mmCIF file with all atom_site columns, C-alpha atoms in Angstrom:
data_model
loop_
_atom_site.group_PDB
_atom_site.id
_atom_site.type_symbol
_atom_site.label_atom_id
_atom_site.label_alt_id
_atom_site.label_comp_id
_atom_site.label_asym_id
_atom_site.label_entity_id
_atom_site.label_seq_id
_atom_site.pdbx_PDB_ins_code
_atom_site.Cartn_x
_atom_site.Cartn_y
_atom_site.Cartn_z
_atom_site.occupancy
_atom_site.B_iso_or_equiv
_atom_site.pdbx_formal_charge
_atom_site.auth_seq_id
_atom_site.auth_comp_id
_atom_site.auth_asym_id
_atom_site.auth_atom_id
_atom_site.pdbx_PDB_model_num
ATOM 1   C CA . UNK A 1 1   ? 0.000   0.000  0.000   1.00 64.00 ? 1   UNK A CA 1
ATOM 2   C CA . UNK A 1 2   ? 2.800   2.319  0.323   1.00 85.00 ? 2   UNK A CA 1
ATOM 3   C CA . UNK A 1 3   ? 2.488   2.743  -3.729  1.00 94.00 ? 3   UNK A CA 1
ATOM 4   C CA . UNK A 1 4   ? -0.806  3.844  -3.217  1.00 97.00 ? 4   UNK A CA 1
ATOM 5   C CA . UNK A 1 5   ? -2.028  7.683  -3.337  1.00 97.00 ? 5   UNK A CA 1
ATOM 6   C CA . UNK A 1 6   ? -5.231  9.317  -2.804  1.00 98.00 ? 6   UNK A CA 1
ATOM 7   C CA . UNK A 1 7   ? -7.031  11.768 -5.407  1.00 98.00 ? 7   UNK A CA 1
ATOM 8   C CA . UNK A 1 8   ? -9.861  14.380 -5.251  1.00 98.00 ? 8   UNK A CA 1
ATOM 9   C CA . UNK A 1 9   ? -12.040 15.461 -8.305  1.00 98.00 ? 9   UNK A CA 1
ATOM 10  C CA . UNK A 1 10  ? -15.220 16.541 -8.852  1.00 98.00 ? 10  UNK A CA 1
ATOM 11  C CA . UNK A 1 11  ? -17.471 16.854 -12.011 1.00 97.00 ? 11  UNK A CA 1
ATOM 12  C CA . UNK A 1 12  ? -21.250 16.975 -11.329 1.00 94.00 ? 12  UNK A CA 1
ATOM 13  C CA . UNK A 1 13  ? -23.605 14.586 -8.771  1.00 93.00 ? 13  UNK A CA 1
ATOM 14  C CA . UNK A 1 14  ? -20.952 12.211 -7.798  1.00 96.00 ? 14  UNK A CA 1
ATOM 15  C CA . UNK A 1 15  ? -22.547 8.663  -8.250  1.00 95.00 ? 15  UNK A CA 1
ATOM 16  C CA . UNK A 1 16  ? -21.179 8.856  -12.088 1.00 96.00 ? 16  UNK A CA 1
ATOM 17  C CA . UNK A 1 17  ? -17.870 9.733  -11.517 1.00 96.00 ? 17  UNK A CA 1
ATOM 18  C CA . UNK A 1 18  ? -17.434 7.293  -8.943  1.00 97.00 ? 18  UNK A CA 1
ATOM 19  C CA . UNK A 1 19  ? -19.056 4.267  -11.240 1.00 97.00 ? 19  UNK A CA 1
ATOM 20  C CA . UNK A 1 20  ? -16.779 4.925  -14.008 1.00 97.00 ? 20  UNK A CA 1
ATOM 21  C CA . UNK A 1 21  ? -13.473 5.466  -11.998 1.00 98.00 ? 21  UNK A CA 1
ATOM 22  C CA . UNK A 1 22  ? -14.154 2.201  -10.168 1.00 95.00 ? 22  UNK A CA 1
ATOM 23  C CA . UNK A 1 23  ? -13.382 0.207  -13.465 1.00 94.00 ? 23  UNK A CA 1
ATOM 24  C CA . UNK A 1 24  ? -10.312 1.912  -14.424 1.00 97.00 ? 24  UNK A CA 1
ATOM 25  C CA . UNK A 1 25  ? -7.127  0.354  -14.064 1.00 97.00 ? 25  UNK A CA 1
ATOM 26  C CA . UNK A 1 26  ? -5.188  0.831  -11.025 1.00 98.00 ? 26  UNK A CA 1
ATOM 27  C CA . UNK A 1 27  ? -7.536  2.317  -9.103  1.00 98.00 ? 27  UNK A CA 1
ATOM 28  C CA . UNK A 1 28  ? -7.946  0.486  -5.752  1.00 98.00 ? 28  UNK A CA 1
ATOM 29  C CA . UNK A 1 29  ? -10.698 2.501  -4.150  1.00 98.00 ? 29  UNK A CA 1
ATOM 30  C CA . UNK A 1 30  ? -13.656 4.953  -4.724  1.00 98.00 ? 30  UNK A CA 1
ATOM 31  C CA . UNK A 1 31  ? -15.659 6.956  -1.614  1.00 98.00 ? 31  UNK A CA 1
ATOM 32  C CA . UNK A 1 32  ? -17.873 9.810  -2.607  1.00 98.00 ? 32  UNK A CA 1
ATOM 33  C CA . UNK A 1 33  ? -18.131 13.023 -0.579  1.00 98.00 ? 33  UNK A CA 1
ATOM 34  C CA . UNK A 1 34  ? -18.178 16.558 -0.041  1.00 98.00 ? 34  UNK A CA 1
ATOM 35  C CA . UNK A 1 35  ? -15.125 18.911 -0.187  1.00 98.00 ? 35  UNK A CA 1
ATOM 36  C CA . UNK A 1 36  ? -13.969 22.828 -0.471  1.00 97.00 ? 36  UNK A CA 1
ATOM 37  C CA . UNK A 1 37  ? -17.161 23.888 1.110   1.00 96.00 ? 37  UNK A CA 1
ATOM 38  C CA . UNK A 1 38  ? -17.733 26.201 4.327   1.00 94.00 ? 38  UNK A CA 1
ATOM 39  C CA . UNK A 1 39  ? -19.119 23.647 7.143   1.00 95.00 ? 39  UNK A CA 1
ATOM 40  C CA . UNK A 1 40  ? -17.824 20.889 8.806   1.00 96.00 ? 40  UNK A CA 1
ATOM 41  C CA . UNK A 1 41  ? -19.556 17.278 8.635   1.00 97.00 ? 41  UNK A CA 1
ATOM 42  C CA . UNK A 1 42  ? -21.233 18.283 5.292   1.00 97.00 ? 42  UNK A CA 1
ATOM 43  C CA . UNK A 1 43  ? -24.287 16.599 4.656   1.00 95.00 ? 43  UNK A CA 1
ATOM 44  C CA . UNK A 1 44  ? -26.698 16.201 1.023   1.00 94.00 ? 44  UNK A CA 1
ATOM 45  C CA . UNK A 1 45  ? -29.073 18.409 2.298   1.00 95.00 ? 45  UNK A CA 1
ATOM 46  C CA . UNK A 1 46  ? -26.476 20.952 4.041   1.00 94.00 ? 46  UNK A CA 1
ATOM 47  C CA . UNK A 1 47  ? -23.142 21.326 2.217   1.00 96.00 ? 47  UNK A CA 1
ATOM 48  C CA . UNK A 1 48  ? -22.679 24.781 1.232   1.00 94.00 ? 48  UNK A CA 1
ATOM 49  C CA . UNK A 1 49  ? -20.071 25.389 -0.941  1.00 95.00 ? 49  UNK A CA 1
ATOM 50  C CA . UNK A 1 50  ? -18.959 21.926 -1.126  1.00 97.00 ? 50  UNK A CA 1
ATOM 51  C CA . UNK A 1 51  ? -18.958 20.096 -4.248  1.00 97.00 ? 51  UNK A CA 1
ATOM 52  C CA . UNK A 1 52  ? -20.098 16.763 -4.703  1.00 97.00 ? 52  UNK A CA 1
ATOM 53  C CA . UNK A 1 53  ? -16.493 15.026 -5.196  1.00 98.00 ? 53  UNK A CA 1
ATOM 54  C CA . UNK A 1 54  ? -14.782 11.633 -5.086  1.00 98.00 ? 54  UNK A CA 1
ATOM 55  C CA . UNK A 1 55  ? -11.853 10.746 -3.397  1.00 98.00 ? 55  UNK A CA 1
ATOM 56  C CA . UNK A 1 56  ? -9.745  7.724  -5.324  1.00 98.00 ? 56  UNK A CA 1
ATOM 57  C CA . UNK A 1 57  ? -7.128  5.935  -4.327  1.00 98.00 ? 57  UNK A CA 1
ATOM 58  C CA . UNK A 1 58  ? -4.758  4.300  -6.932  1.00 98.00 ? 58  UNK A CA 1
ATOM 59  C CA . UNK A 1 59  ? -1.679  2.634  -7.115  1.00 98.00 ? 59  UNK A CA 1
ATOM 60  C CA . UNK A 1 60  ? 0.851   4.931  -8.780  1.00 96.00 ? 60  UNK A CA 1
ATOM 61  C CA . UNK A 1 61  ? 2.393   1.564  -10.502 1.00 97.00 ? 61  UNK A CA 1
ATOM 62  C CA . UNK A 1 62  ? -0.364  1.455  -12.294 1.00 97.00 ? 62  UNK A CA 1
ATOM 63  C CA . UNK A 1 63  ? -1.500  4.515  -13.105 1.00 98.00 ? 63  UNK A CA 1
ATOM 64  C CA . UNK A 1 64  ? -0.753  8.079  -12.443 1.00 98.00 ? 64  UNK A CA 1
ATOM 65  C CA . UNK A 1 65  ? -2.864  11.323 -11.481 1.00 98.00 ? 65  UNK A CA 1
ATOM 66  C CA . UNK A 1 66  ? -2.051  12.235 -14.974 1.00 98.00 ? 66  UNK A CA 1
ATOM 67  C CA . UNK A 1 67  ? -4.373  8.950  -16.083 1.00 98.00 ? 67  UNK A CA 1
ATOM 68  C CA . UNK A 1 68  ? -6.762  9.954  -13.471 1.00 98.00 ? 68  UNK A CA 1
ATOM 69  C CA . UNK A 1 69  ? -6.848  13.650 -15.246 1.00 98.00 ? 69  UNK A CA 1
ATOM 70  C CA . UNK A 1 70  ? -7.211  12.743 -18.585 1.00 98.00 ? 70  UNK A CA 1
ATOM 71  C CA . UNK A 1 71  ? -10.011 10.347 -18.065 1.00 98.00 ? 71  UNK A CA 1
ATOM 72  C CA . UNK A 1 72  ? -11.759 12.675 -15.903 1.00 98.00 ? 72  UNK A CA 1
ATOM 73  C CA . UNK A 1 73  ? -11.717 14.905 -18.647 1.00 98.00 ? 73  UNK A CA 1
ATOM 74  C CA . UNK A 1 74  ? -13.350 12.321 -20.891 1.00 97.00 ? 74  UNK A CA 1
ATOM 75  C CA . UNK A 1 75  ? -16.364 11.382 -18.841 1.00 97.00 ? 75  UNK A CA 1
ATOM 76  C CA . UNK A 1 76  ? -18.059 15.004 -17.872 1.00 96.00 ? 76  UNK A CA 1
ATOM 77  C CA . UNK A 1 77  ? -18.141 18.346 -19.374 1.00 96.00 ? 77  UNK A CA 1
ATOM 78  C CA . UNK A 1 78  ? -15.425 20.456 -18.126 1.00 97.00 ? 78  UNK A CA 1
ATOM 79  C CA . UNK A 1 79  ? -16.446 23.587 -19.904 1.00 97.00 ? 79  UNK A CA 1
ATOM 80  C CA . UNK A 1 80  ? -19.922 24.388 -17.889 1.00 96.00 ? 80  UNK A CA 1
ATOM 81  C CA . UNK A 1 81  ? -19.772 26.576 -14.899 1.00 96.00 ? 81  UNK A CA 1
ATOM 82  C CA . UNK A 1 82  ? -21.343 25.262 -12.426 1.00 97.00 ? 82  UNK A CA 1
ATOM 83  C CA . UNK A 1 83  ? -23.782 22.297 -13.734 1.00 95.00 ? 83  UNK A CA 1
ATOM 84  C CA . UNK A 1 84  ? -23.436 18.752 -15.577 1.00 94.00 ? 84  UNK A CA 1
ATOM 85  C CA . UNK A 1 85  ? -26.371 18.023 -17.206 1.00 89.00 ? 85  UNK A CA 1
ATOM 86  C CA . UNK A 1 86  ? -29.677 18.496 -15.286 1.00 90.00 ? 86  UNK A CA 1
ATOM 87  C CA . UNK A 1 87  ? -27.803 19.226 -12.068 1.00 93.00 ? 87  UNK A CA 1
ATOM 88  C CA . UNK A 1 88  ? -26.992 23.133 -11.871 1.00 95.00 ? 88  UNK A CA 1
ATOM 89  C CA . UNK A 1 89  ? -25.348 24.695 -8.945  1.00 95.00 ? 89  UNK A CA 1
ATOM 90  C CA . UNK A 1 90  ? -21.627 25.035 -6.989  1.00 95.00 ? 90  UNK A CA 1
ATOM 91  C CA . UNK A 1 91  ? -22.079 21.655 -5.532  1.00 96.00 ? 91  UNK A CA 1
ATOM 92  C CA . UNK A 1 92  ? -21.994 20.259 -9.086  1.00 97.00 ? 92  UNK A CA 1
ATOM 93  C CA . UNK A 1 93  ? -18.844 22.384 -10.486 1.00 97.00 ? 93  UNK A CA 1
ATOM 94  C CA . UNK A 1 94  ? -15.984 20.482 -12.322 1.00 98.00 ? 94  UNK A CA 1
ATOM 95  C CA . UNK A 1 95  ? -12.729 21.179 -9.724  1.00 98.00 ? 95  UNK A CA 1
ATOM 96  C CA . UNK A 1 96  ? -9.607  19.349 -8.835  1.00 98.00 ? 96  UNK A CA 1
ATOM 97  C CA . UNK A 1 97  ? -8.438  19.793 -5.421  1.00 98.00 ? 97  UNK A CA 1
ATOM 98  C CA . UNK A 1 98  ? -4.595  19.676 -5.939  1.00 98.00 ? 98  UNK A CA 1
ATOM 99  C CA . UNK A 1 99  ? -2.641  18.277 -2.713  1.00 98.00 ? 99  UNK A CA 1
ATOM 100 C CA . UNK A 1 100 ? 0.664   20.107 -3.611  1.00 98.00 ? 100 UNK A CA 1
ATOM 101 C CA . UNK A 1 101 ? 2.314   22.174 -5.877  1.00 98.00 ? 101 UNK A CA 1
ATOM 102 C CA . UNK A 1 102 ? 3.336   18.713 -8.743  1.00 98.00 ? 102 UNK A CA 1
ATOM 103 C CA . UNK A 1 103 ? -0.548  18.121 -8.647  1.00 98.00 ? 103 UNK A CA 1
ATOM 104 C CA . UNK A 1 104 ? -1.297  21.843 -9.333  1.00 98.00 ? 104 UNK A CA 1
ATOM 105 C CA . UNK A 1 105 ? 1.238   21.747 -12.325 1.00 98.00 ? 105 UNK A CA 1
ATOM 106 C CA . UNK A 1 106 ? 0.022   17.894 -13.867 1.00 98.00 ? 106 UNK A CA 1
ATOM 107 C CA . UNK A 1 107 ? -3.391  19.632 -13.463 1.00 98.00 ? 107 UNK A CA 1
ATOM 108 C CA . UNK A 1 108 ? -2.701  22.923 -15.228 1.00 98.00 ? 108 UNK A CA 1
ATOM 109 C CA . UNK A 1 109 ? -0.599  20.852 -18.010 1.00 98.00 ? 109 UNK A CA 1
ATOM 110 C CA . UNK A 1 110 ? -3.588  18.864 -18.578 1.00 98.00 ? 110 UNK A CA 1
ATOM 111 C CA . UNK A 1 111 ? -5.683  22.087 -18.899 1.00 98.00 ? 111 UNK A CA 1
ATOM 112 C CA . UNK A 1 112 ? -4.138  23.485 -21.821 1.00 98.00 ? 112 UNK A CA 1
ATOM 113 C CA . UNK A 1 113 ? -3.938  19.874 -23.204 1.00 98.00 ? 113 UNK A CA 1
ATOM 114 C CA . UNK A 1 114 ? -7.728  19.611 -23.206 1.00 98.00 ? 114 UNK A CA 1
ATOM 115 C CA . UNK A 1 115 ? -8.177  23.099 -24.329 1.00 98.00 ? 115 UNK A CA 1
ATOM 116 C CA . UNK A 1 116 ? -5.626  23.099 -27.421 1.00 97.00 ? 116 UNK A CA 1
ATOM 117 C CA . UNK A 1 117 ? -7.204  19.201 -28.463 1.00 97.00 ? 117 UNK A CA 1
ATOM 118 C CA . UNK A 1 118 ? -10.266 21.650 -29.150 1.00 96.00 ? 118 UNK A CA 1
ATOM 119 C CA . UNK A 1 119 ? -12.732 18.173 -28.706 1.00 95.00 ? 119 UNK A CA 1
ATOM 120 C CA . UNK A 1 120 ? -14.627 20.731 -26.318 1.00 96.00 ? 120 UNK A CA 1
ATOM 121 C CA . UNK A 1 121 ? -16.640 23.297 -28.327 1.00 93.00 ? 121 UNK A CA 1
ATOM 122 C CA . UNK A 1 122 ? -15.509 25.821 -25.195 1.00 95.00 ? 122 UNK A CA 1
ATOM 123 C CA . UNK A 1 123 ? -12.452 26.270 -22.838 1.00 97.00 ? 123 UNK A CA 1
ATOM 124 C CA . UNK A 1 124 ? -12.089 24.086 -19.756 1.00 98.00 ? 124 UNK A CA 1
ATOM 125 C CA . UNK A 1 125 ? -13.847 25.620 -17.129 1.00 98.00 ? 125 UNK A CA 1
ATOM 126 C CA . UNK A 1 126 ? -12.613 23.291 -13.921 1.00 98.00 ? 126 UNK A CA 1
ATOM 127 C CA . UNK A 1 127 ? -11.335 25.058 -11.184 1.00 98.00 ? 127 UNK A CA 1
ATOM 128 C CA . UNK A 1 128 ? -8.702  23.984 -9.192  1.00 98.00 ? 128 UNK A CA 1
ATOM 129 C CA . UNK A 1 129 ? -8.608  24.442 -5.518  1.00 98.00 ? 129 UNK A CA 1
ATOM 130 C CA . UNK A 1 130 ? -6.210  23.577 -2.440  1.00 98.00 ? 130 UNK A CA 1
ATOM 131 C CA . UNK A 1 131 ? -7.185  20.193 -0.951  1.00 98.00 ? 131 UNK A CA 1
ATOM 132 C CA . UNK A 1 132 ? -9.204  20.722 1.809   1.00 93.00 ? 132 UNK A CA 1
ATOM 133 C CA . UNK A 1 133 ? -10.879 18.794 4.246   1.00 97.00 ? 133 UNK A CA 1
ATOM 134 C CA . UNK A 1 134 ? -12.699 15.750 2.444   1.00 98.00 ? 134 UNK A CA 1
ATOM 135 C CA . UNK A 1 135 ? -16.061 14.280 4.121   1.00 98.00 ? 135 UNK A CA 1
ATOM 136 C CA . UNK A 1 136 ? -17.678 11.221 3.052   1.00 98.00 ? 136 UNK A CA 1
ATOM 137 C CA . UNK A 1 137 ? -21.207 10.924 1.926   1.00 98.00 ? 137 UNK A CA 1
ATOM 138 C CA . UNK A 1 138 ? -24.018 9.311  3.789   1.00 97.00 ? 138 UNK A CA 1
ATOM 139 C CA . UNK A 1 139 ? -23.605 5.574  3.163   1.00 97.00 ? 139 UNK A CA 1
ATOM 140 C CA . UNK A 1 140 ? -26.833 5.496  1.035   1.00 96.00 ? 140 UNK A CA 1
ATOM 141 C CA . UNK A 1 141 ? -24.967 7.762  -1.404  1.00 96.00 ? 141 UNK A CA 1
ATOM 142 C CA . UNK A 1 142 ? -21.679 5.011  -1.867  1.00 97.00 ? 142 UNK A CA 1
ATOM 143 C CA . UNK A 1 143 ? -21.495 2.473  -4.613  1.00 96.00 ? 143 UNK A CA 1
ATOM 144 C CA . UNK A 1 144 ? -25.120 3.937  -5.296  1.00 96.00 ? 144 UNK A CA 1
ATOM 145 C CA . UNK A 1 145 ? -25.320 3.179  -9.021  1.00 96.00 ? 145 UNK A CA 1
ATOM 146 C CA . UNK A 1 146 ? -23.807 -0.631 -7.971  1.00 95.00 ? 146 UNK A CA 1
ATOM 147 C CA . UNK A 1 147 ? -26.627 -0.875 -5.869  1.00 95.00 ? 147 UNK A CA 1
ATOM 148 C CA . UNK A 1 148 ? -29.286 0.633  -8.717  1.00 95.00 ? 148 UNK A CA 1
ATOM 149 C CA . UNK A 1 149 ? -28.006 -0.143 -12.023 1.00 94.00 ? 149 UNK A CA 1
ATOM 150 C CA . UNK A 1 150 ? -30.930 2.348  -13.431 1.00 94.00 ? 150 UNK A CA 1
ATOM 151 C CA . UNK A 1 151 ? -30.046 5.123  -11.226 1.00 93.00 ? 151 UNK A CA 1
ATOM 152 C CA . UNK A 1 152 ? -29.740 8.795  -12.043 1.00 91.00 ? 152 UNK A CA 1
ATOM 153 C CA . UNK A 1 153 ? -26.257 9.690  -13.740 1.00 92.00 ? 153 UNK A CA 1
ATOM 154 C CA . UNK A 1 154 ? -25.042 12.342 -16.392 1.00 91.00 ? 154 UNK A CA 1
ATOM 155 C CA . UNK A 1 155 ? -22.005 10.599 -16.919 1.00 93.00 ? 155 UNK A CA 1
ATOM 156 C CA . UNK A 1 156 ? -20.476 8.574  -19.728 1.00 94.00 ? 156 UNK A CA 1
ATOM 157 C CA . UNK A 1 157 ? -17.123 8.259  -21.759 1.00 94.00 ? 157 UNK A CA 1
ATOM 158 C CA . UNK A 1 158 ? -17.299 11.414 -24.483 1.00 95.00 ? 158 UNK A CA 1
ATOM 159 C CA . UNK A 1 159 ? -14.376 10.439 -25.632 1.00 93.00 ? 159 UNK A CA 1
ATOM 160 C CA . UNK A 1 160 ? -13.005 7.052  -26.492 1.00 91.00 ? 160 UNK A CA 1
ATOM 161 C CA . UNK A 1 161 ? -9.225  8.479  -27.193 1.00 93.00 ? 161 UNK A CA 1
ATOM 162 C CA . UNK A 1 162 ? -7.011  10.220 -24.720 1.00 95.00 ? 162 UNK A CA 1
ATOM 163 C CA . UNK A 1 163 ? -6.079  13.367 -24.474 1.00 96.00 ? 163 UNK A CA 1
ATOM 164 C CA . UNK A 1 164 ? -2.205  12.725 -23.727 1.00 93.00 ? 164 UNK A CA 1
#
């Protein structure tokens, strides 16, 4: 376990992101939560300023947050402020909560990847913000589209090719 490393995205209602991450290789874990908000112990129906993110942990052998990055760049819309399809608001804004200052640069390199591919019609819109505390989600709200297959999600591979 000392290979592995921990992750924090988010990209709209985070029940997608988390059931398409789960099949990717190297990644060894998936919990959903709440992060860069205002309050402490975030909930679903108080989390202001939180976005709905995941947290993955991965095993740097076999992958790297550069993977991690260009896939989540592939699965939700990173040029809407603010909303991913039906779900609008700051709790479903594309961010990625860089843990130091390598993450901050892979993330900004990635970035201008995305934006000079031009697959997006407009410019990448993702934020990225310090690492800050991350809370997990109410249990009802993990592995939820394992649990119901036909369950609400907005996410889905746009792009078959990388970016990198």
């Amino acid at each position: 376990m000392s290979n592995y490393k921990k992750a924090y995205i988010a990209g709209g209602c985070f029940w997608g992101m988390e059931d398409l991450f789960r099949t990717q290789k190297g990644i060894k874990d998936t919990e959903v939560g709440y992060i860069g908000g205002q309050n402490d112990n975030p909930t679903y129906k108080n989390h202001p300023g939180h976005a709905e993110g995941i947290e993955i942990t991965y095993d740097q052998n076999e992958t790297s947050f550069k993977h991690i990055l260009d896939y989540f760049f592939r699965i939700h819309n990173p040029t809407t402020v603010d909303r991913q399809g039906n779900d609008i608001g700051s709790s479903y804004r594309s961010a990625i909560f860089f843990q130091n200052e390598d993450e901050k640069t892979e993330a900004e390199k990635m970035i201008n990847i995305v934006n000079d591919s031009n697959k997006w019609e407009g410019k990448v819109a993702t934020t990225l913000e310090p690492y800050s505390t991350f809370w997990a989600a109410e249990p009802e709200h993990q592995d939820y589209l394992v649990r119901k297959p036909d369950g609400y999600t907005c996410h889905f591979e746009r792009f078959s090719d990388s970016f990198i």
